[in-house]
Short mmCIF file of C-alpha atoms and ligand atoms in Angstrom, two decimals:
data_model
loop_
_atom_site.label_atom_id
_atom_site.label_comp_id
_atom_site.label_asym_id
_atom_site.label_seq_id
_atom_site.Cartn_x
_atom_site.Cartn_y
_atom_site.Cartn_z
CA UNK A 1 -26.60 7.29 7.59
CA UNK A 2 -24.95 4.58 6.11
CA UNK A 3 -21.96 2.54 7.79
CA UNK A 4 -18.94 0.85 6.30
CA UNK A 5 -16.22 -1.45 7.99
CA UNK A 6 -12.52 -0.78 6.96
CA UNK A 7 -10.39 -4.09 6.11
CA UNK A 8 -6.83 -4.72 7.42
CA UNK A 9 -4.15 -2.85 5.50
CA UNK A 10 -2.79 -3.79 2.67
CA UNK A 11 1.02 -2.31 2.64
CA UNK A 12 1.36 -3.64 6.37
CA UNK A 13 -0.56 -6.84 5.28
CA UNK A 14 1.94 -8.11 2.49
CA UNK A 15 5.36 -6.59 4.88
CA UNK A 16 3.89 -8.22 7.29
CA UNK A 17 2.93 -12.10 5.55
CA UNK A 18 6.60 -11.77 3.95
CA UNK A 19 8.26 -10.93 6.82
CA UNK A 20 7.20 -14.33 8.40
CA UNK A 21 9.88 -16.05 6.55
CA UNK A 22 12.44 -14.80 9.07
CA UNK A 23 10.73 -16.11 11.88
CA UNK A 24 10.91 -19.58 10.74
CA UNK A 25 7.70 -20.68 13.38
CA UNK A 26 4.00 -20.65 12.96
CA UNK A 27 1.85 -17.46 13.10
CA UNK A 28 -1.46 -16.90 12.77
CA UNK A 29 -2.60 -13.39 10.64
CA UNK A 30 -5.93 -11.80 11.81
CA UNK A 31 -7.48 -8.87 9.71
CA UNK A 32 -6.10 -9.76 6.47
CA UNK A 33 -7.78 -8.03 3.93
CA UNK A 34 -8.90 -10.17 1.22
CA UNK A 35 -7.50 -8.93 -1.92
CA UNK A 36 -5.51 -9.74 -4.69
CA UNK A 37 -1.87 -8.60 -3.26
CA UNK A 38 -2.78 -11.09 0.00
CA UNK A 39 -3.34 -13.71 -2.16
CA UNK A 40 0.01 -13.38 -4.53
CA UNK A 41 1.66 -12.83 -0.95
CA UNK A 42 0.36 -16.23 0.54
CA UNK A 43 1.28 -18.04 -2.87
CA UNK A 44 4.77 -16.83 -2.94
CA UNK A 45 5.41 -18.43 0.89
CA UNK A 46 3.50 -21.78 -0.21
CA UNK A 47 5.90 -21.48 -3.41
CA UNK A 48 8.83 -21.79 -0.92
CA UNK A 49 7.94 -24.38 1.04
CA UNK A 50 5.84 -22.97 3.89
CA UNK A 51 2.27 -24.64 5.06
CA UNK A 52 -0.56 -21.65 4.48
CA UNK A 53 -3.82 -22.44 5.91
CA UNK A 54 -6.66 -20.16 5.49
CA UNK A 55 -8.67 -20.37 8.51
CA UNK A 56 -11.32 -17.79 7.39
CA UNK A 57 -11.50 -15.12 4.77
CA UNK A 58 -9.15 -12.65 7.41
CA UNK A 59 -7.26 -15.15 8.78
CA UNK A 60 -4.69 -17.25 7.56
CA UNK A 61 -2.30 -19.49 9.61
CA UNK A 62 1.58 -20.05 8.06
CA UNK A 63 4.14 -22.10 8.84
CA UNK A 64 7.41 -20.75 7.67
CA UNK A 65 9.89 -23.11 9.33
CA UNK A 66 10.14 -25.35 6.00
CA UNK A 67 11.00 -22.51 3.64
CA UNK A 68 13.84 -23.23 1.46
CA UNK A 69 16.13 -19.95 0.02
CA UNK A 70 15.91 -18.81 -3.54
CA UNK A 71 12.68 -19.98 -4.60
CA UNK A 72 9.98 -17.49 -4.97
CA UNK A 73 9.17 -17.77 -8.35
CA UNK A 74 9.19 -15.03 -11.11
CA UNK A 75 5.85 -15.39 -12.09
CA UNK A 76 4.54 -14.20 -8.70
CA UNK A 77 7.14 -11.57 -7.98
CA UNK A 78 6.95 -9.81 -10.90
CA UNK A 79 3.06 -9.25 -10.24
CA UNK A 80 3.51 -7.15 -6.78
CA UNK A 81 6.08 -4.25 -5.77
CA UNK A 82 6.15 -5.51 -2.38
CA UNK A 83 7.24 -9.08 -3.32
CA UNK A 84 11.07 -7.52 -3.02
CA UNK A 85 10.55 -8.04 0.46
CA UNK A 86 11.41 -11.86 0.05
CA UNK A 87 14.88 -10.66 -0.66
CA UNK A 88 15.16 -9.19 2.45
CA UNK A 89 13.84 -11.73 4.34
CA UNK A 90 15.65 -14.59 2.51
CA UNK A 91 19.18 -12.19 3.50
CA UNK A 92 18.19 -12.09 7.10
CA UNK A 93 17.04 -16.00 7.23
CA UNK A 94 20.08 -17.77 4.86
CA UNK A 95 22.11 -14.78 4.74
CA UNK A 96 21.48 -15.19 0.68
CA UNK A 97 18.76 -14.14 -1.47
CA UNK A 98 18.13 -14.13 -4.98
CA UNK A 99 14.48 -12.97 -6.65
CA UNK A 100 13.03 -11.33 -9.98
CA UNK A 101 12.63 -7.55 -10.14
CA UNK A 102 9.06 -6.55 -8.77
CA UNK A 103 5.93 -5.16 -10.08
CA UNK A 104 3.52 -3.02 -9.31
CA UNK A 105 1.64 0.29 -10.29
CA UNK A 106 3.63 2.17 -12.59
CA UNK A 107 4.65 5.66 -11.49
CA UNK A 108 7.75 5.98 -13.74
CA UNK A 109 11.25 4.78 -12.37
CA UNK A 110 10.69 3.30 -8.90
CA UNK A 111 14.35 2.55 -7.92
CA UNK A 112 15.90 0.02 -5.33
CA UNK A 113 18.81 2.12 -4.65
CA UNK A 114 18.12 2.60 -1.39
CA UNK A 115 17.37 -1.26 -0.33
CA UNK A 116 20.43 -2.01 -1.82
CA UNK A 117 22.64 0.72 0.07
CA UNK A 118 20.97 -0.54 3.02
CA UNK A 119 21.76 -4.47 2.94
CA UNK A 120 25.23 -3.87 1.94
CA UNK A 121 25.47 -1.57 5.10
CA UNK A 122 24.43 -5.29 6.75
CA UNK A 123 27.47 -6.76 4.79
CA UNK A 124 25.89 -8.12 1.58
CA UNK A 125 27.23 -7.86 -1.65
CA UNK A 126 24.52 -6.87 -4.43
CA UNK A 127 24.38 -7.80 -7.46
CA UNK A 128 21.29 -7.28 -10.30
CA UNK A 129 21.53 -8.79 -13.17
CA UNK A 130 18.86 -9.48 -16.02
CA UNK A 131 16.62 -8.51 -14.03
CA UNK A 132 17.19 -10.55 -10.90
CA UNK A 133 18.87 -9.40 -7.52
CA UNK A 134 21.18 -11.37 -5.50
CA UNK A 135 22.18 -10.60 -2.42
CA UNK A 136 24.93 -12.67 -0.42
CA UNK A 137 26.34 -12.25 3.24
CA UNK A 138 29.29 -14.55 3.30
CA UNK A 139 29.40 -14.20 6.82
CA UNK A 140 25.87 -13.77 7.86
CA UNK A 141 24.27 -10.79 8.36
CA UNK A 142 25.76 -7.98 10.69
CA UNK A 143 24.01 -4.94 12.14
CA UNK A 144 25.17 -1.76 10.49
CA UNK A 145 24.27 2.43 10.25
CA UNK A 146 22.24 3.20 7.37
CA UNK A 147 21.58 6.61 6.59
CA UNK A 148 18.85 6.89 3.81
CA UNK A 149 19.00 9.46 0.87
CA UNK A 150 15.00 9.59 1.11
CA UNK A 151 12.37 8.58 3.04
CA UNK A 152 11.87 5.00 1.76
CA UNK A 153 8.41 2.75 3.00
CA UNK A 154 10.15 -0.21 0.87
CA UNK A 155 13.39 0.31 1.69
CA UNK A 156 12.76 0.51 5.84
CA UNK A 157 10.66 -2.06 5.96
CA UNK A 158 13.45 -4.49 3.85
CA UNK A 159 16.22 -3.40 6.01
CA UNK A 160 14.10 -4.09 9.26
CA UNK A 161 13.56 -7.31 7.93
CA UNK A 162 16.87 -8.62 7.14
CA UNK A 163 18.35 -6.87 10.40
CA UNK A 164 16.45 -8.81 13.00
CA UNK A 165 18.00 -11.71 13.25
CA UNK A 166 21.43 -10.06 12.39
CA UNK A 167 24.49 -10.18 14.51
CA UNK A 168 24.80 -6.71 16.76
CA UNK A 169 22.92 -3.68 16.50
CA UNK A 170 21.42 -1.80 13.07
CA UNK A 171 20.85 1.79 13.17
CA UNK A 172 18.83 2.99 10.42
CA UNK A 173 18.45 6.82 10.21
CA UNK A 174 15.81 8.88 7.88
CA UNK A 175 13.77 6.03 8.22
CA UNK A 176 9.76 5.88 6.85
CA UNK A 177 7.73 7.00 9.54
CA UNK A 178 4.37 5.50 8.11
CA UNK A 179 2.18 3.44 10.28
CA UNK A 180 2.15 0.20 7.88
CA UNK A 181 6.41 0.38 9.43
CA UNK A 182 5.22 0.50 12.69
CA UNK A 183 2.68 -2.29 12.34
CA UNK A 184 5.65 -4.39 10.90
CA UNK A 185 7.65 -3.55 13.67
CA UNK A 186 4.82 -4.35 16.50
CA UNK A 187 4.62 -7.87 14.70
CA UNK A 188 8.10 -8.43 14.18
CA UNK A 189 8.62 -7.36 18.28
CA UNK A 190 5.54 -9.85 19.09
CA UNK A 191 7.81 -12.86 17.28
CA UNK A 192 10.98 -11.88 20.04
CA UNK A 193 12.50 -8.96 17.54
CA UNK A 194 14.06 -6.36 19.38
CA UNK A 195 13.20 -3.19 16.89
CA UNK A 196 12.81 0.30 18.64
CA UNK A 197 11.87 3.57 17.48
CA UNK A 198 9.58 2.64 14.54
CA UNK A 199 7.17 5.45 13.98
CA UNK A 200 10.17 8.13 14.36
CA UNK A 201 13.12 8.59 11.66
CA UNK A 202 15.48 6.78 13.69
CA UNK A 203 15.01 3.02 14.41
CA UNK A 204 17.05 0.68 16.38
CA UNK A 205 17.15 -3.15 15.77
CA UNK A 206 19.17 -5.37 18.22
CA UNK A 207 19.92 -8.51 16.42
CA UNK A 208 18.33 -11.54 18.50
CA UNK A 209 19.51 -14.93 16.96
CA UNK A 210 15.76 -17.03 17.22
CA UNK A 211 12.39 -15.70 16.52
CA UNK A 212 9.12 -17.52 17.61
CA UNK A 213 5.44 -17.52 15.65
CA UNK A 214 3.03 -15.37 17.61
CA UNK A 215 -0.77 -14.01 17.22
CA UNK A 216 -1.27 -10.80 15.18
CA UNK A 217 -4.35 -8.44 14.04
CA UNK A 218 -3.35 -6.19 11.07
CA UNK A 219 -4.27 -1.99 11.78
CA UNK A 220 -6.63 -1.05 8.94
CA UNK A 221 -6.12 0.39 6.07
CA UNK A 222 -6.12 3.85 5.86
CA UNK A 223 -5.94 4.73 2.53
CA UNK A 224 -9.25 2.36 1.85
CA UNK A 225 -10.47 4.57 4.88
CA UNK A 226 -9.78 8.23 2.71
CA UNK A 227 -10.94 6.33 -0.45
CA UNK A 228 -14.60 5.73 0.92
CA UNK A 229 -13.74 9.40 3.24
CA UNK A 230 -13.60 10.95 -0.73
CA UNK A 231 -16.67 8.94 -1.66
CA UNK A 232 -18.95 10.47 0.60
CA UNK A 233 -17.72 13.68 0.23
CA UNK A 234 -18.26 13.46 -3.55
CA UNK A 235 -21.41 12.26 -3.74
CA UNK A 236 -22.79 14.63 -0.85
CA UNK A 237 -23.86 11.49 1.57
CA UNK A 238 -22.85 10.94 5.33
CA UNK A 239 -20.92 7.79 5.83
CA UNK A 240 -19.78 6.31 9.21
CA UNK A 241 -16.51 4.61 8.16
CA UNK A 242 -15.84 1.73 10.68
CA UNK A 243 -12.55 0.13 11.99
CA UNK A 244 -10.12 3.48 11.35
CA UNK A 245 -7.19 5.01 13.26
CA UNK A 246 -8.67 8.31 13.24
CA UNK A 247 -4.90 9.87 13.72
CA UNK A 248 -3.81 7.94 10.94
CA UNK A 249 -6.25 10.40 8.63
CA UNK A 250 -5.07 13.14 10.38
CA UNK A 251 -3.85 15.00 6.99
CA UNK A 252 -6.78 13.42 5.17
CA UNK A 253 -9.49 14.84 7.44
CA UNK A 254 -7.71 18.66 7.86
CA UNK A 255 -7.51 19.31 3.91
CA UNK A 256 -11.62 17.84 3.66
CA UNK A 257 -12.15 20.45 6.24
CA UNK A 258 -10.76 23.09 4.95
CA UNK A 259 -12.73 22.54 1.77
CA UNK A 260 -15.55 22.73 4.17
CA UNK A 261 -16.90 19.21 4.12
CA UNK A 262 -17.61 17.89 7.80
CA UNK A 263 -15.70 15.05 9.75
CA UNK A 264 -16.49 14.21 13.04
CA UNK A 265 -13.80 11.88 14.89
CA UNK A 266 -14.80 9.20 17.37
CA UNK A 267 -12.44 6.57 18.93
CA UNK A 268 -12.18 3.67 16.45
CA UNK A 269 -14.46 5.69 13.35
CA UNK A 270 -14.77 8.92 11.16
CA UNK A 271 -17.89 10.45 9.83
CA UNK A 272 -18.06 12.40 7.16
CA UNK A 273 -20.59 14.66 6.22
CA UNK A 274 -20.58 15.98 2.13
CA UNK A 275 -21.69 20.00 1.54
CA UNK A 276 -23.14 21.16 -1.58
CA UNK A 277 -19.98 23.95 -2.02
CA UNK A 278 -16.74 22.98 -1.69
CA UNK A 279 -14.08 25.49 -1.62
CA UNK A 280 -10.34 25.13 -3.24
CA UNK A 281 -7.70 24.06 -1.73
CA UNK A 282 -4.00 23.68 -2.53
CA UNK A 283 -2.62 20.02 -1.43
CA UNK A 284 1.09 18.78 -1.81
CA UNK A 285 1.36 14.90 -0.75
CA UNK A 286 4.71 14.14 1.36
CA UNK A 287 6.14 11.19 3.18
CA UNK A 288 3.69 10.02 6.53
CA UNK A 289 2.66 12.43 8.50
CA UNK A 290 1.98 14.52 5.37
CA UNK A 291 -1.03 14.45 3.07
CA UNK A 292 -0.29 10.46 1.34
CA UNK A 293 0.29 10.10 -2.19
CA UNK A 294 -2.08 6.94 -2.41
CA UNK A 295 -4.89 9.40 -2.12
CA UNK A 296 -3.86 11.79 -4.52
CA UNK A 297 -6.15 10.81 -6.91
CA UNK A 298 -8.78 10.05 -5.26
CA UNK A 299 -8.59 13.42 -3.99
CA UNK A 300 -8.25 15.09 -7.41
CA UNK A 301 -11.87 14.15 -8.52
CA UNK A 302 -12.95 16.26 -5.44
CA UNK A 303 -11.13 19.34 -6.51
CA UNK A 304 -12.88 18.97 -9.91
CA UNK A 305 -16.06 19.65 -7.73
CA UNK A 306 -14.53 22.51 -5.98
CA UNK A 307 -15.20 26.34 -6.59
CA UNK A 308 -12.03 27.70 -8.25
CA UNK A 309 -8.67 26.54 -9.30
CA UNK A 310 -6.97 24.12 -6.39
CA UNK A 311 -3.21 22.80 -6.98
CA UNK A 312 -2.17 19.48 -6.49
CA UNK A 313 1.27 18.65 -6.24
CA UNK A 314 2.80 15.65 -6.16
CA UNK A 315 6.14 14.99 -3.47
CA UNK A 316 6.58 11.52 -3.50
CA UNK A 317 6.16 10.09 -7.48
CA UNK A 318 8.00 11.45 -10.68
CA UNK A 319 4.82 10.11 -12.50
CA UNK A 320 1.50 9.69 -11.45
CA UNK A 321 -0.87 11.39 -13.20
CA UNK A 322 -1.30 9.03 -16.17
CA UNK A 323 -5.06 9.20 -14.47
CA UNK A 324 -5.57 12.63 -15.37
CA UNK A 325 -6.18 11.58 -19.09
CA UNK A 326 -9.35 9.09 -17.92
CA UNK A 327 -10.74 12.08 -16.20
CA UNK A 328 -10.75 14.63 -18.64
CA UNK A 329 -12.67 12.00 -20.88
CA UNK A 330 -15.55 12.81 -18.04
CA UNK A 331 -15.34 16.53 -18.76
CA UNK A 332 -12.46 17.40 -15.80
CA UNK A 333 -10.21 20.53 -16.56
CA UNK A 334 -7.04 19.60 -15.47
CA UNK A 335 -3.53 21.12 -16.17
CA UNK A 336 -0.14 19.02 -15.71
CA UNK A 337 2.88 20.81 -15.49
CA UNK A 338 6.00 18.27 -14.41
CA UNK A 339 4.76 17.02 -10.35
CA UNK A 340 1.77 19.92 -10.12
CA UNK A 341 -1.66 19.29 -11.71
CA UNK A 342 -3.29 22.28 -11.67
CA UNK A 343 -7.55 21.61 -11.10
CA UNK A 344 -10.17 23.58 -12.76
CA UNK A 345 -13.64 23.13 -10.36
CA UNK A 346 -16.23 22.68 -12.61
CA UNK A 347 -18.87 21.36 -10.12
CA UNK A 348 -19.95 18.19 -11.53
CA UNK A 349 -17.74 15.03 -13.99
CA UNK A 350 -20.31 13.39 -16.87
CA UNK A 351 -19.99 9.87 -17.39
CA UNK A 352 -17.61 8.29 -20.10
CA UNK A 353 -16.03 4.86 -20.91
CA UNK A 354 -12.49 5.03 -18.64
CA UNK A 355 -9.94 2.95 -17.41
CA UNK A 356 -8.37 2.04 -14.02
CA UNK A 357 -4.62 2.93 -14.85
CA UNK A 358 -3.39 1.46 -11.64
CA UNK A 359 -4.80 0.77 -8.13
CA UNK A 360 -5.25 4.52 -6.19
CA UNK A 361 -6.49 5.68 -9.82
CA UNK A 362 -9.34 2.98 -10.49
CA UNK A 363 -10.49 3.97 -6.75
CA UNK A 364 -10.62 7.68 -8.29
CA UNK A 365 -12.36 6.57 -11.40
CA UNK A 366 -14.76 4.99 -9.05
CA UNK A 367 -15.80 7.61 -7.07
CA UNK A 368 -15.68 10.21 -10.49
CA UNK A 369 -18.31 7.46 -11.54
CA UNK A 370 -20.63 7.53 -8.32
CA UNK A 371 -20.57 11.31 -8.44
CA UNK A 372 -21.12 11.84 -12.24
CA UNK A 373 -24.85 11.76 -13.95
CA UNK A 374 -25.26 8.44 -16.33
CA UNK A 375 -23.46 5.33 -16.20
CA UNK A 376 -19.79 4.99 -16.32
CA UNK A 377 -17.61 1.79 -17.47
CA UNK A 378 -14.48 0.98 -15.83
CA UNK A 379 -12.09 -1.36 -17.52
CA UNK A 380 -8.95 -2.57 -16.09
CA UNK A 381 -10.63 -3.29 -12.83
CA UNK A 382 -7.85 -6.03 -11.57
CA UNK A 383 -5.97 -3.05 -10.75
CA UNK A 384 -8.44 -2.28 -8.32
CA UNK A 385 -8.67 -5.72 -6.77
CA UNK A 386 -5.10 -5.77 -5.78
CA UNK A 387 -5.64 -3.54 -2.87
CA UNK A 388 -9.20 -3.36 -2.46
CA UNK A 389 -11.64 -5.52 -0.04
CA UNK A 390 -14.53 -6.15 -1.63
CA UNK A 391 -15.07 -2.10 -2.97
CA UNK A 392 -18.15 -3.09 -4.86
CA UNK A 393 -19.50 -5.13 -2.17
CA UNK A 394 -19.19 -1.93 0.91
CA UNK A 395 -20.51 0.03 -2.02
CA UNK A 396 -23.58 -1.28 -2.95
CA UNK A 397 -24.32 -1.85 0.87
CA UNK A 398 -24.01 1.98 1.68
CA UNK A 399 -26.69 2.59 -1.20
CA UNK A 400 -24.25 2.64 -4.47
CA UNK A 401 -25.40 2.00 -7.60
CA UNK A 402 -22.14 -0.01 -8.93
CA UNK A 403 -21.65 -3.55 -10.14
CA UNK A 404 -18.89 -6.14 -11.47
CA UNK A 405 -19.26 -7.01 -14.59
CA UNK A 406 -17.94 -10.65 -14.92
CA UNK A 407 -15.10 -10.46 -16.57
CA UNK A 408 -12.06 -12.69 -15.44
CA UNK A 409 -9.26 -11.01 -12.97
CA UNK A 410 -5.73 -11.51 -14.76
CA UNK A 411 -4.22 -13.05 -12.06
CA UNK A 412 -7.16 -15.74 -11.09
CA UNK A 413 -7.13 -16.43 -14.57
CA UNK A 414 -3.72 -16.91 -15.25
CA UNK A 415 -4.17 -19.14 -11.78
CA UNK A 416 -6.87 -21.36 -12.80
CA UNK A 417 -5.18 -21.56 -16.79
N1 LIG M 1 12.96 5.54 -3.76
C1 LIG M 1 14.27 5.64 -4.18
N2 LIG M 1 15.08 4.57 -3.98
C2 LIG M 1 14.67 3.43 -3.38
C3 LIG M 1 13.33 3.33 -2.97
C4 LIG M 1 12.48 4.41 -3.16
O1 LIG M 1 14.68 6.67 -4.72
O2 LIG M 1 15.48 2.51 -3.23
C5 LIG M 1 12.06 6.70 -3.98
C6 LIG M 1 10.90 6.36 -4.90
O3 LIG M 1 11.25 6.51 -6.26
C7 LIG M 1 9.85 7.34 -4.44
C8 LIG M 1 10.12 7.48 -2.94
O4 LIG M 1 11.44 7.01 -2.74
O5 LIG M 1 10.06 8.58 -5.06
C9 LIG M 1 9.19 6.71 -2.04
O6 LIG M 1 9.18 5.35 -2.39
P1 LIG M 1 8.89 4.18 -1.31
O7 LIG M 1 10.06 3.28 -1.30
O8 LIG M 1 8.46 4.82 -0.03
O9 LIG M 1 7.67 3.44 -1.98
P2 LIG M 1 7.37 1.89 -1.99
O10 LIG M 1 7.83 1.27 -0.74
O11 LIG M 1 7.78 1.29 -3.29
C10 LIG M 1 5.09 2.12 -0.74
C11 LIG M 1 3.68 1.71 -1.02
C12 LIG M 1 3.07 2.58 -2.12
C13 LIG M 1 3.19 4.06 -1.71
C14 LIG M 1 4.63 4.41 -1.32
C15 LIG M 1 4.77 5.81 -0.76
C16 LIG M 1 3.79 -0.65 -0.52
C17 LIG M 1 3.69 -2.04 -1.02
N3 LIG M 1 3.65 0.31 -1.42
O12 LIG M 1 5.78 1.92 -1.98
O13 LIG M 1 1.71 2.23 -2.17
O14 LIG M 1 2.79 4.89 -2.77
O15 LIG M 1 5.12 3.48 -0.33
O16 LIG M 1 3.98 5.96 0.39
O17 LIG M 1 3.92 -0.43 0.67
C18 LIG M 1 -0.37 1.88 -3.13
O18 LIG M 1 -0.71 1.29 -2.10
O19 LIG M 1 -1.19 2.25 -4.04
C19 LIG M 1 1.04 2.19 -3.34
C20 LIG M 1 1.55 2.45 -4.52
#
């Protein structure tokens, strides 16, 4: 049986390396995983004046008390969604913020509605224009009651941010309940935050007026976890996947049972053992605890290997099954109607030329790959590198037959150009 070892998380990883700017004091990051997203995050903090010192590949020590406002520049920002965390941060640090819109996979409109609602509730005024946001707190920041519209990861995590150094108490109601909050929370708390209730839909932040740098180990990442869950599944192995939360996969590991495939929980690790049949299954993703829309498709190139039709709808995205078109060019039957994609099992993909269309889709076209006959190319790969450790590396090490093919990551590129 092979073995592979889960990295820190990325979507607590970046919350957590922005976040730093409000505590104005040295920290040290353990369990970093070393992607592309880190990296961006790291550069955007030495772009505003904090010391970053990579200590080893995981680690990284950063000094955020020389941080000036308003500096983090376009050209990084625009490369990550969660770079709109700076704004918060900058509010909650200088009590102004200003900072390009942010990238990120596309999925159709992803709106900032809801971070917006939620630092005026802290008494900022908003403003976006040509595609920059500005947010100003004449008078500092002040705790306020947010009630959400939707369950927003982006939008709790921004509003924690610029709260904790606010003056009084925040209440923030329908908050995100995934564990990449809590995580930001627990570090935020271990820098003299006083944030309650993270993990629940109501969370509490008394404003303290100093923060101090502390030590902190990032959870791992469970989405990487489900992505090399999927991989086993699909290509019939047994995998013991390393470094997990097992409750964290909680939704992951019911819906692989019920389409009989074997997962056996121990304290800090999942194994998974692949079956020849796998039955149909019907799988809606929600909001944490419910099945996660990062593995959606990762999950959909299993139910092209089921027996029978399985349904597959989408709750959190208006758009994100641009993936399903790479697929079908390996042979998969699949049916979108507005959020459902309806899957046709037809036991095994074939190879083809595809391409990664964003990050939780190359990871699909990855495992399509392992589990189809003949040899499959994967453009686009960068994608892939934003949010995964070293996925070609754990790979090849659990008995994959996958390889990079040299050609230059946008973003290093663009870096060393
Ligand atoms: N939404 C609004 N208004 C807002 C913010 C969000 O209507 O102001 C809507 C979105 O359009 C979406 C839903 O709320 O329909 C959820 O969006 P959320 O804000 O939770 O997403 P996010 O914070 O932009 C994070 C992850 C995504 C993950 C989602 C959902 C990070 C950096 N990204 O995005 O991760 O899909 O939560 O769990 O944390 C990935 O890792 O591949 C990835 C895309």
């Amino acid at each position: 049986m092979g073995a592979v070892e889960i990295s820190g998380m990325k979507n607590a990883a970046v919350a957590v390396i922005l976040s730093s700017i409000v505590v104005e004091d040295r920290c040290v990051l353990e369990n970093l995983p070393n992607i592309s997203d880190v990296t961006i995050s790291l550069d955007i903090l030495r772009s505003m004046g904090a010391e970053v010192r990579r200590i080893n590949p995981t680690t990284v020590e950063i000094n955020t008390r020389s941080i000036m406002g308003g500096s983090a520049p376009y050209e990084l920002v625009r490369k990550m969604r969660a770079s709109y965390y700076v704004i918060g941060a900058e509010l909650g640090r200088f009590g102004r913020a200003s900072a390009g819109f942010p990238g990120g996979c596309d999925f159709g409109v992803r709106p900032i509605d809801q971070h917006i609602k939620g630092f005026e509730a802290l008494g900022a005024t908003v403003t976006v224009d040509n595609g920059c946001i500005e947010a100003k707190a004449e008078n500092g920041v002040q705790g306020g009651q947010i009630y959400f519209d939707n369950s927003s990861v982006g939008a709790t995590i921004n509003v924690i941010i610029a709260a904790v150094r606010a003056k009084g108490m925040t209440v923030i109601e329908n908050a995100a309940r995934e564990p990449h909050v809590v995580d930001l929370a627990n570090f935020l708390n271990a820098c003299g935050a006083k944030i309650s209730g993270a993990g629940t839909d109501v969370i509490k932040i008394k404003g303290v007026e100093k923060m101090h740098g502390c030590t902190y180990a990032i959870i791992p990442d469970m989405i990487e976890a489900a992505t090399f869950m999927i991989a086993a599944a699909a290509t019939r192995g047994t995998l013991r996947i390393n470094n997990v939360i097992p409750k964290h996969l909680e939704s992951i590991s019911a819906k692989m049972e019920e389409m009989g495939i074997r997962v056996e929980e121990l304290d800090d690790a999942v194994i998974v053992s692949g079956v020849d049949t796998l039955t149909r299954v019907n799988i809606r993703t929600l909001p944490y605890p419910g099945f996660p829309t990062d593995v959606q498709p990762q999950m959909c190139v299993l139910l092209c290997m089921a027996n029978g039709v399985s349904t597959l709808y989408e709750g959190v995205w208006d758009n994100r099954f641009r993936y399903v078109e790479e697929l079908k060019r390996m042979g998969a039957k699949i049916k979108v109607d507005g959020r459902t994609a309806i899957v046709e099992g037809i036991g095994a993909l074939s190879s083809a030329p595809v391409r990664a269309v964003d990050l939780r889709a190359g990871a699909a076209m990855i495992i399509a790959a392992l589990s189809a006959k003949g040899k499959t190319e994967i453009e686009e790969i960068h994608h892939i590198e934003r949010g995964y450790d070293d996925i070609v590396g754990k790979l090849r090490g659990v008995g994959a037959d996958i390889r990079k093919i040299n050609l230059p990551d946008p973003y290093m590129y663009e870096k060393a150009n």
